[in-house]
mmCIF file of C-alpha atoms in Angstrom:
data_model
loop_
_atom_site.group_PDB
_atom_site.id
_atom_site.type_symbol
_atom_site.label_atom_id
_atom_site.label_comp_id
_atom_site.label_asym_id
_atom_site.label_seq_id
_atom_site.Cartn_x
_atom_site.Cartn_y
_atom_site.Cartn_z
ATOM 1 C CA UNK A 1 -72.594 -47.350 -48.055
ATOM 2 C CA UNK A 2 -70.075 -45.513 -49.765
ATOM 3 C CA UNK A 3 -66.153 -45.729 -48.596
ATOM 4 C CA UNK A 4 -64.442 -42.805 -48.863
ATOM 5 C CA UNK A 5 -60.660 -42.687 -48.783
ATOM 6 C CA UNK A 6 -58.972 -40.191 -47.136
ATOM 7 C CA UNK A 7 -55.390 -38.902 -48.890
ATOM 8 C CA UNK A 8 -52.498 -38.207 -46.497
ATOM 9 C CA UNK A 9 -51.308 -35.512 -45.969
ATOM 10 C CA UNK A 10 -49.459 -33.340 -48.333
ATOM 11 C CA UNK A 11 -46.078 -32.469 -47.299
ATOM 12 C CA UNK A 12 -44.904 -28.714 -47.556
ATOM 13 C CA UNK A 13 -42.737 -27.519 -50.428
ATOM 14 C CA UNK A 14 -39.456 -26.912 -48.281
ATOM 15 C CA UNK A 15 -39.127 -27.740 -44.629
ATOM 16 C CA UNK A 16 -40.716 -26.161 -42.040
ATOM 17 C CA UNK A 17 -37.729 -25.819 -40.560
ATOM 18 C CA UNK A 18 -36.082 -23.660 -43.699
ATOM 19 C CA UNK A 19 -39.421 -21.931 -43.516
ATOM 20 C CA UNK A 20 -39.286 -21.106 -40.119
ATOM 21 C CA UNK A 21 -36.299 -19.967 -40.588
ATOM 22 C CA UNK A 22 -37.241 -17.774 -43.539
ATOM 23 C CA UNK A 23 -39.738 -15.967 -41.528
ATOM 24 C CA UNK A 24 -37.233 -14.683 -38.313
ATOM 25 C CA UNK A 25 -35.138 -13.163 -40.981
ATOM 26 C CA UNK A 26 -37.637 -11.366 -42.897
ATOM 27 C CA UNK A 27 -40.779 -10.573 -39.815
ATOM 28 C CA UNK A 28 -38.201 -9.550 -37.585
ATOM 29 C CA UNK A 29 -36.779 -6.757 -40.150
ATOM 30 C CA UNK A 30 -40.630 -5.856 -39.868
ATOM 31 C CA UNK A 31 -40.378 -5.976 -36.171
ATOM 32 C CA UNK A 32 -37.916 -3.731 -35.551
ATOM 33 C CA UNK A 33 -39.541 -1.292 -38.675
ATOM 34 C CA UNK A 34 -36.214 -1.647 -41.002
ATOM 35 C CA UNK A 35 -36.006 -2.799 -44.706
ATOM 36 C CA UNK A 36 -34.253 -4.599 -46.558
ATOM 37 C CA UNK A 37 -33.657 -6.618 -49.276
ATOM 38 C CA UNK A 38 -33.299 -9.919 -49.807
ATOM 39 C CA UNK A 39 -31.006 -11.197 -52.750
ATOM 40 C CA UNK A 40 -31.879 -15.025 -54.426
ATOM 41 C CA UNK A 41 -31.666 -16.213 -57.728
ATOM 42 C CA UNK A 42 -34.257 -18.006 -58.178
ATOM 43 C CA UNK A 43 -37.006 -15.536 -56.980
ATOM 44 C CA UNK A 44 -39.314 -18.294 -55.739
ATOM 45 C CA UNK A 45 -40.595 -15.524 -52.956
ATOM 46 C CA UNK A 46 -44.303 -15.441 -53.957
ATOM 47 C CA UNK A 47 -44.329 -19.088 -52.480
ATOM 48 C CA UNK A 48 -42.244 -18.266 -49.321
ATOM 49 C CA UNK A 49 -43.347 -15.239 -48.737
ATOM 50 C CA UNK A 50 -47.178 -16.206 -48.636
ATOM 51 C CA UNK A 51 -45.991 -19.409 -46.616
ATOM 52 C CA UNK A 52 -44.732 -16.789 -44.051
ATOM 53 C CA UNK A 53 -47.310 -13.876 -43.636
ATOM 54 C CA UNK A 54 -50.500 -16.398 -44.014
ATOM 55 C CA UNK A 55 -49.348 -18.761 -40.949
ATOM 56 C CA UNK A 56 -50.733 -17.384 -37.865
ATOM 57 C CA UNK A 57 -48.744 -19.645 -35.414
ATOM 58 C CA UNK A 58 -45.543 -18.010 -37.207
ATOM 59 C CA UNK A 59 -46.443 -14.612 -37.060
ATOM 60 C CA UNK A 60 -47.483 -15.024 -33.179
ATOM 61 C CA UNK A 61 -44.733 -16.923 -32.656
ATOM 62 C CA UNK A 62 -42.180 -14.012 -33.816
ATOM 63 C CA UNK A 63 -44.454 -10.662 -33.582
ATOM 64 C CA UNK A 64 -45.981 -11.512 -29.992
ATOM 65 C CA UNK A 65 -49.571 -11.230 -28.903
ATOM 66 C CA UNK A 66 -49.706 -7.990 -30.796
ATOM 67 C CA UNK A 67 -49.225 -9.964 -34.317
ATOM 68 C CA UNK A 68 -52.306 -8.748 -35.641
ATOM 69 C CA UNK A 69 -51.024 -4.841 -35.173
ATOM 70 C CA UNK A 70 -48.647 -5.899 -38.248
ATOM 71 C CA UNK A 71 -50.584 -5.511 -41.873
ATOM 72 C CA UNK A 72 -48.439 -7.802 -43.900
ATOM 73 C CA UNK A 73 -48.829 -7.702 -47.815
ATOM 74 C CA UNK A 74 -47.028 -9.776 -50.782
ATOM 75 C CA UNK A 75 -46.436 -7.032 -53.283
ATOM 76 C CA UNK A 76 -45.347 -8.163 -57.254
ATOM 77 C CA UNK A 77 -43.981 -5.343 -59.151
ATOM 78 C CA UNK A 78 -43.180 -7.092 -62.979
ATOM 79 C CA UNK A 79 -43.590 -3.776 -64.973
ATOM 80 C CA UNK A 80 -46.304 -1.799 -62.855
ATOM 81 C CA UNK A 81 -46.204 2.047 -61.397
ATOM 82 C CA UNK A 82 -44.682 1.331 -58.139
ATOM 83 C CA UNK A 83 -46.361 4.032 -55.908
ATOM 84 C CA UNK A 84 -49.466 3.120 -57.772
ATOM 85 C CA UNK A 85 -48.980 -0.434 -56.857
ATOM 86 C CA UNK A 86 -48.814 0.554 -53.501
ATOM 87 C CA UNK A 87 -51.426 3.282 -52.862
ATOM 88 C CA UNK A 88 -53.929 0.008 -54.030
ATOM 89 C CA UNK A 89 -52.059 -2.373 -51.825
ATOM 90 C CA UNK A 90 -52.665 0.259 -48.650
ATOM 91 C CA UNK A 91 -56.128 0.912 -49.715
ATOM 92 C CA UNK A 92 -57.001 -2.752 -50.134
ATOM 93 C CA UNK A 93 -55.664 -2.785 -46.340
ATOM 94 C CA UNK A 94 -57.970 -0.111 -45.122
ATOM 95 C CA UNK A 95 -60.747 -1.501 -46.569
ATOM 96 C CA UNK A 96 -59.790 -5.319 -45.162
ATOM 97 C CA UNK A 97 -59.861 -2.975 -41.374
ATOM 98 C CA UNK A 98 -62.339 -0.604 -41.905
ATOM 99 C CA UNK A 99 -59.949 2.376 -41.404
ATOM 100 C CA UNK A 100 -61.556 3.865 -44.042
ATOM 101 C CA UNK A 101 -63.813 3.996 -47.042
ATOM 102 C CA UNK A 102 -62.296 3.022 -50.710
ATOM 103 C CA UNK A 103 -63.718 6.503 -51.950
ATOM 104 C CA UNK A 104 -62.053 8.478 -49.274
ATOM 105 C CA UNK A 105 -59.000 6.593 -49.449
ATOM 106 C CA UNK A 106 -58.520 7.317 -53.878
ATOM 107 C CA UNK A 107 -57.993 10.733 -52.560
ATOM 108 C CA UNK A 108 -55.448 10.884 -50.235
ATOM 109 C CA UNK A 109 -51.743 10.321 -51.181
ATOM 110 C CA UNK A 110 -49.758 7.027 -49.870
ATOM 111 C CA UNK A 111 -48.252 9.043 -47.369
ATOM 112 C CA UNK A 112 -51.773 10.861 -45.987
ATOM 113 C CA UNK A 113 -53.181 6.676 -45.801
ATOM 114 C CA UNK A 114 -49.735 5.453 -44.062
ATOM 115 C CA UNK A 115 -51.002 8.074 -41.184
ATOM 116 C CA UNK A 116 -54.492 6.739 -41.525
ATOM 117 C CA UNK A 117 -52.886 3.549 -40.618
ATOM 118 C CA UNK A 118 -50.565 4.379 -38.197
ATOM 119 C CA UNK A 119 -53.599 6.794 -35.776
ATOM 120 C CA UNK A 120 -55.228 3.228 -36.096
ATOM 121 C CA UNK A 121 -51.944 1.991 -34.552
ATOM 122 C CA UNK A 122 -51.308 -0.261 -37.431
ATOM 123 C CA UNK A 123 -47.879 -1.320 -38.388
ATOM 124 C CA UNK A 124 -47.287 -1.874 -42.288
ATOM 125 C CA UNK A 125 -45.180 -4.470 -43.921
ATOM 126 C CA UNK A 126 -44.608 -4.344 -47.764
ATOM 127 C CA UNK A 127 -43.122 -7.674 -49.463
ATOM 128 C CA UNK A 128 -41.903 -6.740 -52.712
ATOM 129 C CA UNK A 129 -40.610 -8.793 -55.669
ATOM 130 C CA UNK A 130 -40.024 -8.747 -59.456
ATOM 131 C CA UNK A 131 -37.947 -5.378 -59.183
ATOM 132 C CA UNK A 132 -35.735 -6.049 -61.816
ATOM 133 C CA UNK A 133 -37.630 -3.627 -64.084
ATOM 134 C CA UNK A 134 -36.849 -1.046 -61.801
ATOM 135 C CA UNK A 135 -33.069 -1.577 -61.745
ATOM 136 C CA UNK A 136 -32.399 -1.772 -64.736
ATOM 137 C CA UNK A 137 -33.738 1.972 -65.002
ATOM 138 C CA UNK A 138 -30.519 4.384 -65.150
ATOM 139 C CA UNK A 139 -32.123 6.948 -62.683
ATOM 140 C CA UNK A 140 -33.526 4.237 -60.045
ATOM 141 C CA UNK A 141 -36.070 7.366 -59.487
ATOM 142 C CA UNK A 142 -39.077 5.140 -58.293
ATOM 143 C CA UNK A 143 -36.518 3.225 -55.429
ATOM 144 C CA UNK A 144 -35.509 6.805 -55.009
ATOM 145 C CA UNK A 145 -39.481 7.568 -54.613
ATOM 146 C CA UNK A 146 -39.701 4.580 -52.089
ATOM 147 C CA UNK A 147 -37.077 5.511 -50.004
ATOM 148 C CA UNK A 148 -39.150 8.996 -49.294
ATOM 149 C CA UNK A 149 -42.130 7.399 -48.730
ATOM 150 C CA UNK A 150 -40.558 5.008 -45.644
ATOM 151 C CA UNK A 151 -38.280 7.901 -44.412
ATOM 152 C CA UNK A 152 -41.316 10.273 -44.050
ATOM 153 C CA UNK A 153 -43.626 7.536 -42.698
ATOM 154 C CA UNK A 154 -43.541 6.382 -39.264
ATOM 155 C CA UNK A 155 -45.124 2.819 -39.744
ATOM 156 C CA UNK A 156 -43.577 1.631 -43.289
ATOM 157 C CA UNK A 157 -41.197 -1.512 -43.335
ATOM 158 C CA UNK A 158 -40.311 -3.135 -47.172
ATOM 159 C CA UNK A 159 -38.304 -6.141 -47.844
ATOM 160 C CA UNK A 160 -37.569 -5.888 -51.142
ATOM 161 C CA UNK A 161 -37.060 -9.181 -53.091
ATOM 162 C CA UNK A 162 -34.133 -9.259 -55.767
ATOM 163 C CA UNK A 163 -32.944 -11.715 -58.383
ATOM 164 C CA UNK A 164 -30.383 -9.167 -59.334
ATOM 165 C CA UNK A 165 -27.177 -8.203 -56.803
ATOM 166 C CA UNK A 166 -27.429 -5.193 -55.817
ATOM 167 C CA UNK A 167 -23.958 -5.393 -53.817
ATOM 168 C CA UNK A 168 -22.671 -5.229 -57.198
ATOM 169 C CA UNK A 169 -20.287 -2.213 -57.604
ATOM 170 C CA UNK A 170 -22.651 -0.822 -60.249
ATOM 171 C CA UNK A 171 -25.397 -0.405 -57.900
ATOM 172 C CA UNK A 172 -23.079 2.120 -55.399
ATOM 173 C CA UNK A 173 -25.363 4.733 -56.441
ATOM 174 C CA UNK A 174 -27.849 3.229 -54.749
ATOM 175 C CA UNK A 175 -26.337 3.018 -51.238
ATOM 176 C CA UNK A 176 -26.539 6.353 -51.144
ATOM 177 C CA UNK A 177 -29.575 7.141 -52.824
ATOM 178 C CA UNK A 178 -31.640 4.121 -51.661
ATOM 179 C CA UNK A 179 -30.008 2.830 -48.597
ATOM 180 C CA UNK A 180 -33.723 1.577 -47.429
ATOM 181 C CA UNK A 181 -32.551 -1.299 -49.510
ATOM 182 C CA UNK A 182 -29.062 -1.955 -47.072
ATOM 183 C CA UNK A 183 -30.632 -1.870 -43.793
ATOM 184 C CA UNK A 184 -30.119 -5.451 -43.980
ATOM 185 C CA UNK A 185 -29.299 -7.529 -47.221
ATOM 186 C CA UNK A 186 -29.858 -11.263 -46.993
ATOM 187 C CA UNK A 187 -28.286 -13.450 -49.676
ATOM 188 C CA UNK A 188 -29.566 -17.054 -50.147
ATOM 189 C CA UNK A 189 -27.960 -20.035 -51.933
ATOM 190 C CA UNK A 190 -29.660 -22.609 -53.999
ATOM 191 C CA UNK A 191 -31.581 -24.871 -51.447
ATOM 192 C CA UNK A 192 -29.783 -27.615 -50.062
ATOM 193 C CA UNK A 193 -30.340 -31.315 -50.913
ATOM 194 C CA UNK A 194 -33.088 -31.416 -47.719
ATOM 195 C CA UNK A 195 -35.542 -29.105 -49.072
ATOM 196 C CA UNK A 196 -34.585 -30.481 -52.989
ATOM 197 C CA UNK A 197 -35.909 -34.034 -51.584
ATOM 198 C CA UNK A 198 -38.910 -32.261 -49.955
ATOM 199 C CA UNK A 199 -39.226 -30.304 -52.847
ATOM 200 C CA UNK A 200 -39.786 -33.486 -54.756
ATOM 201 C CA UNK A 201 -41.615 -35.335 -51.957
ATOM 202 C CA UNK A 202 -44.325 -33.142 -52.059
ATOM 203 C CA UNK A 203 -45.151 -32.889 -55.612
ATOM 204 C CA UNK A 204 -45.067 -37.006 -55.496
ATOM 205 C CA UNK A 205 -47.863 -36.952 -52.922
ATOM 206 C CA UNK A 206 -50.218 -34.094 -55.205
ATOM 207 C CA UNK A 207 -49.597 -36.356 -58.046
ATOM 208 C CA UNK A 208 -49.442 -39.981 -56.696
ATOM 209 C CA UNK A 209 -45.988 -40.578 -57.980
ATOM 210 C CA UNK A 210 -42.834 -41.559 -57.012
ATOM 211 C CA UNK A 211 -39.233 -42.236 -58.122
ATOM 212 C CA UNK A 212 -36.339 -44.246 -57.015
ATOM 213 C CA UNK A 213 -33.950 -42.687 -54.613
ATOM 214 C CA UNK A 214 -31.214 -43.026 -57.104
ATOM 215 C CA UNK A 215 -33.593 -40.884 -60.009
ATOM 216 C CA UNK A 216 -34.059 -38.450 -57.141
ATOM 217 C CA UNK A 217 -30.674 -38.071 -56.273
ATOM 218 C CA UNK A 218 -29.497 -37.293 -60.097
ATOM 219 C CA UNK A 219 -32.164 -34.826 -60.312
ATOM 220 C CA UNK A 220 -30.807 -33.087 -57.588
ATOM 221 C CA UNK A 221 -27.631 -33.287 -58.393
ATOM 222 C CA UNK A 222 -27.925 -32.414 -61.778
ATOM 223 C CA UNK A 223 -30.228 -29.599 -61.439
ATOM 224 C CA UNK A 224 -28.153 -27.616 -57.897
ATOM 225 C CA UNK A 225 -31.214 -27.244 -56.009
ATOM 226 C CA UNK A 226 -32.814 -25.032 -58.248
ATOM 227 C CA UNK A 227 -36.573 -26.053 -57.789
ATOM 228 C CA UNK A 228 -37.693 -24.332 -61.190
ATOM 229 C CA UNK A 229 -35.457 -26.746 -62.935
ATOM 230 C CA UNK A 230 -36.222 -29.994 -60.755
ATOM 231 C CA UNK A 231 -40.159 -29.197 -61.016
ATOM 232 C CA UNK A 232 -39.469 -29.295 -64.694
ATOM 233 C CA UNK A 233 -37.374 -32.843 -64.879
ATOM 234 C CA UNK A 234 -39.444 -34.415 -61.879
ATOM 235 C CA UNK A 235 -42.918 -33.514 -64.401
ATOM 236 C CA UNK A 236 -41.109 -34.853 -67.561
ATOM 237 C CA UNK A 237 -40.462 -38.439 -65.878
ATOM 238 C CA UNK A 238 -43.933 -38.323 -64.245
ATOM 239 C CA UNK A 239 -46.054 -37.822 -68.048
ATOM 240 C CA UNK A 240 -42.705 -40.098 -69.490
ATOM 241 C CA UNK A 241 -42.326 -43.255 -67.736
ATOM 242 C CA UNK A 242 -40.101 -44.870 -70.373
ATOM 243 C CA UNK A 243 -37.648 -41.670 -70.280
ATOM 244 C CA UNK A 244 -34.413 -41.840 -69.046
ATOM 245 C CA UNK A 245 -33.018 -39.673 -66.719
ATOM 246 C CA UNK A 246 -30.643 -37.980 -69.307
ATOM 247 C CA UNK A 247 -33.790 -37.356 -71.494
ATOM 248 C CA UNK A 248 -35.660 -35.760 -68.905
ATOM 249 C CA UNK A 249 -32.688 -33.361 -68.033
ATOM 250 C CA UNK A 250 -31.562 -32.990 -71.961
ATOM 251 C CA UNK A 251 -35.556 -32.184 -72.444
ATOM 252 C CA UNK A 252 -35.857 -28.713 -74.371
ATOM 253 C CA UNK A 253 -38.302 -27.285 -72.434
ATOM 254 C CA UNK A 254 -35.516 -27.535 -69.252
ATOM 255 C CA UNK A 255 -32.565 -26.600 -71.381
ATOM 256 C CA UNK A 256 -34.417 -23.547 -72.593
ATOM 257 C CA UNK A 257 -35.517 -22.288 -68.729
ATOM 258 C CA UNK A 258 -31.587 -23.279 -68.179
ATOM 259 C CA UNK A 259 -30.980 -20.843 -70.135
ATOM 260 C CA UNK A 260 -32.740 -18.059 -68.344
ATOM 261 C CA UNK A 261 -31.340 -19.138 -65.313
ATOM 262 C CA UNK A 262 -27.844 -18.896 -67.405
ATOM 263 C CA UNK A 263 -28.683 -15.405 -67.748
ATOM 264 C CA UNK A 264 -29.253 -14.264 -65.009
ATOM 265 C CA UNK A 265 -25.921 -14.213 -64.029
ATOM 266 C CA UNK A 266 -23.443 -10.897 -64.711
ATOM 267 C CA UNK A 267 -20.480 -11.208 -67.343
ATOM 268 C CA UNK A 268 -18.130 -11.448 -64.933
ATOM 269 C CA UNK A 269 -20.105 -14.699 -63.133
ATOM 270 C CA UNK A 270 -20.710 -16.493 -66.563
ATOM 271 C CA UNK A 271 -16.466 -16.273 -67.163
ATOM 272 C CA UNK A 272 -16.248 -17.949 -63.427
ATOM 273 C CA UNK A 273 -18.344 -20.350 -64.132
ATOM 274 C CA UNK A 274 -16.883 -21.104 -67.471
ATOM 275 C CA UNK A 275 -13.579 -21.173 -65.855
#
């Protein structure tokens, strides 16, 4: 007879508690229908967000027995139509309850389906990332477009996700214009050495790996918890065994998404930094 042999459990990405904690920030704005926008510079949200709004224990634990009155969706932007993006996200929830037929739906604007929604007595909560494209615009005018769309509907939270800050003094136009995106702003740092190490923990056990502390702790170290930059060094020792640790962080590949990272960053942060 055949043996099977059972693998151990994976450990999560980051902590639950850092995830836990992720979630009463963000479902709570939802809670309370506010927005918001949440600033971090490494835009890992896709991960963290779908962490969040798929875990059923977390979303009864903070929404209540009446969770399932919340329609949460993860919502990438990259270069797309914004109100086009989300007229198929609200349709794709309509279908998911059977509020309504696709058909039907293609004909209504977003703020005829939010109403749909709502007479169901639905609550709607929009996760949105990759906006840079639309900040960078000079007119803002599809934020501008947003903020209509939650002022004139009852049942509309976003939590916009942001790589750029938009407490910058260049963005003042859009306190005004915007201010969906100040109900609450929520600025993370680079994750701590905690959720590095579980970080890299977790990738060991998909990969049957490991490294010495002391490899793990220069990794860190080197790399400021930025867990686009370990991934890269931690993958470089695992296909590399007879690399050094220097190599792996002096690896082009890293030094070029470095760079990106480098970027990110205003004028005025890269002379700090410098300094």
């Amino acid at each position: 007879m055949t043996k099977f042999r059972y693998k151990k459990a994976v450990p999560p990405p980051i902590s639950p508690e850092t995830t836990l904690d992720n979630a009463k920030r963000w479902l709570n704005i939802v809670r309370f229908g506010e927005s918001g926008t949440v600033i971090q510079l490494q835009d890992d949200c896709e991960y963290r967000v779908l962490e969040v709004i798929n875990n059923p224990v977390i979303l009864k634990n903070i929404f209540g027995p009446y969770h399932r009155k919340y329609l949460l969706k993860y919502v990438p932007i990259d270069q797309k139509d914004l109100q086009k993006v989300i007229k198929d996200v609200l349709i794709e929830i309509c279908v998911e309850r059977k509020i309504a037929t696709k058909g039907i739906l293609s004909e209504m604007t977003n703020n005829e389906i939010l109403k749909e929604i709502a007479d169901k007595g639905y609550d709607v909560g929009l996760f949105i990332s990759h906006i840079k494209s639309l900040l960078v615009k000079s007119n803002f005018q599809p934020l501008i477009d947003l903020e209509l769309l939650i002022r004139t509907s009852k049942n509309l939270s976003v939590v916009v996700f942001s790589e750029i800050d938009i407490t910058h003094g260049k963005y003042n136009f859009l306190v005004d214009k915007c201010s969906f995106l100040y109900d609450h702003i929520i600025k993370y740092p680079l994750y701590d050495e905690s959720d590095s190490r579980q970080f890299i923990s977790h990738y060991n056990h998909l990969w049957d790996f490991s490294l010495p502390d002391r490899t793990i702790k220069e990794i860190i170290t080197a790399c400021g918890g930025y867990l686009w930059l370990i991934h890269q060094a931690h993958r470089k020792l695992r296909d590399n065994p007879e690399m050094t640790i220097n190599q792996s962080l002096t690896d082009e590949l890293l030094v070029k998404k470095l760079e990106i990272v480098w970027n990110k960053f205003t004028k005025e942060e890269q002379s700090i930094l410098r300094k």
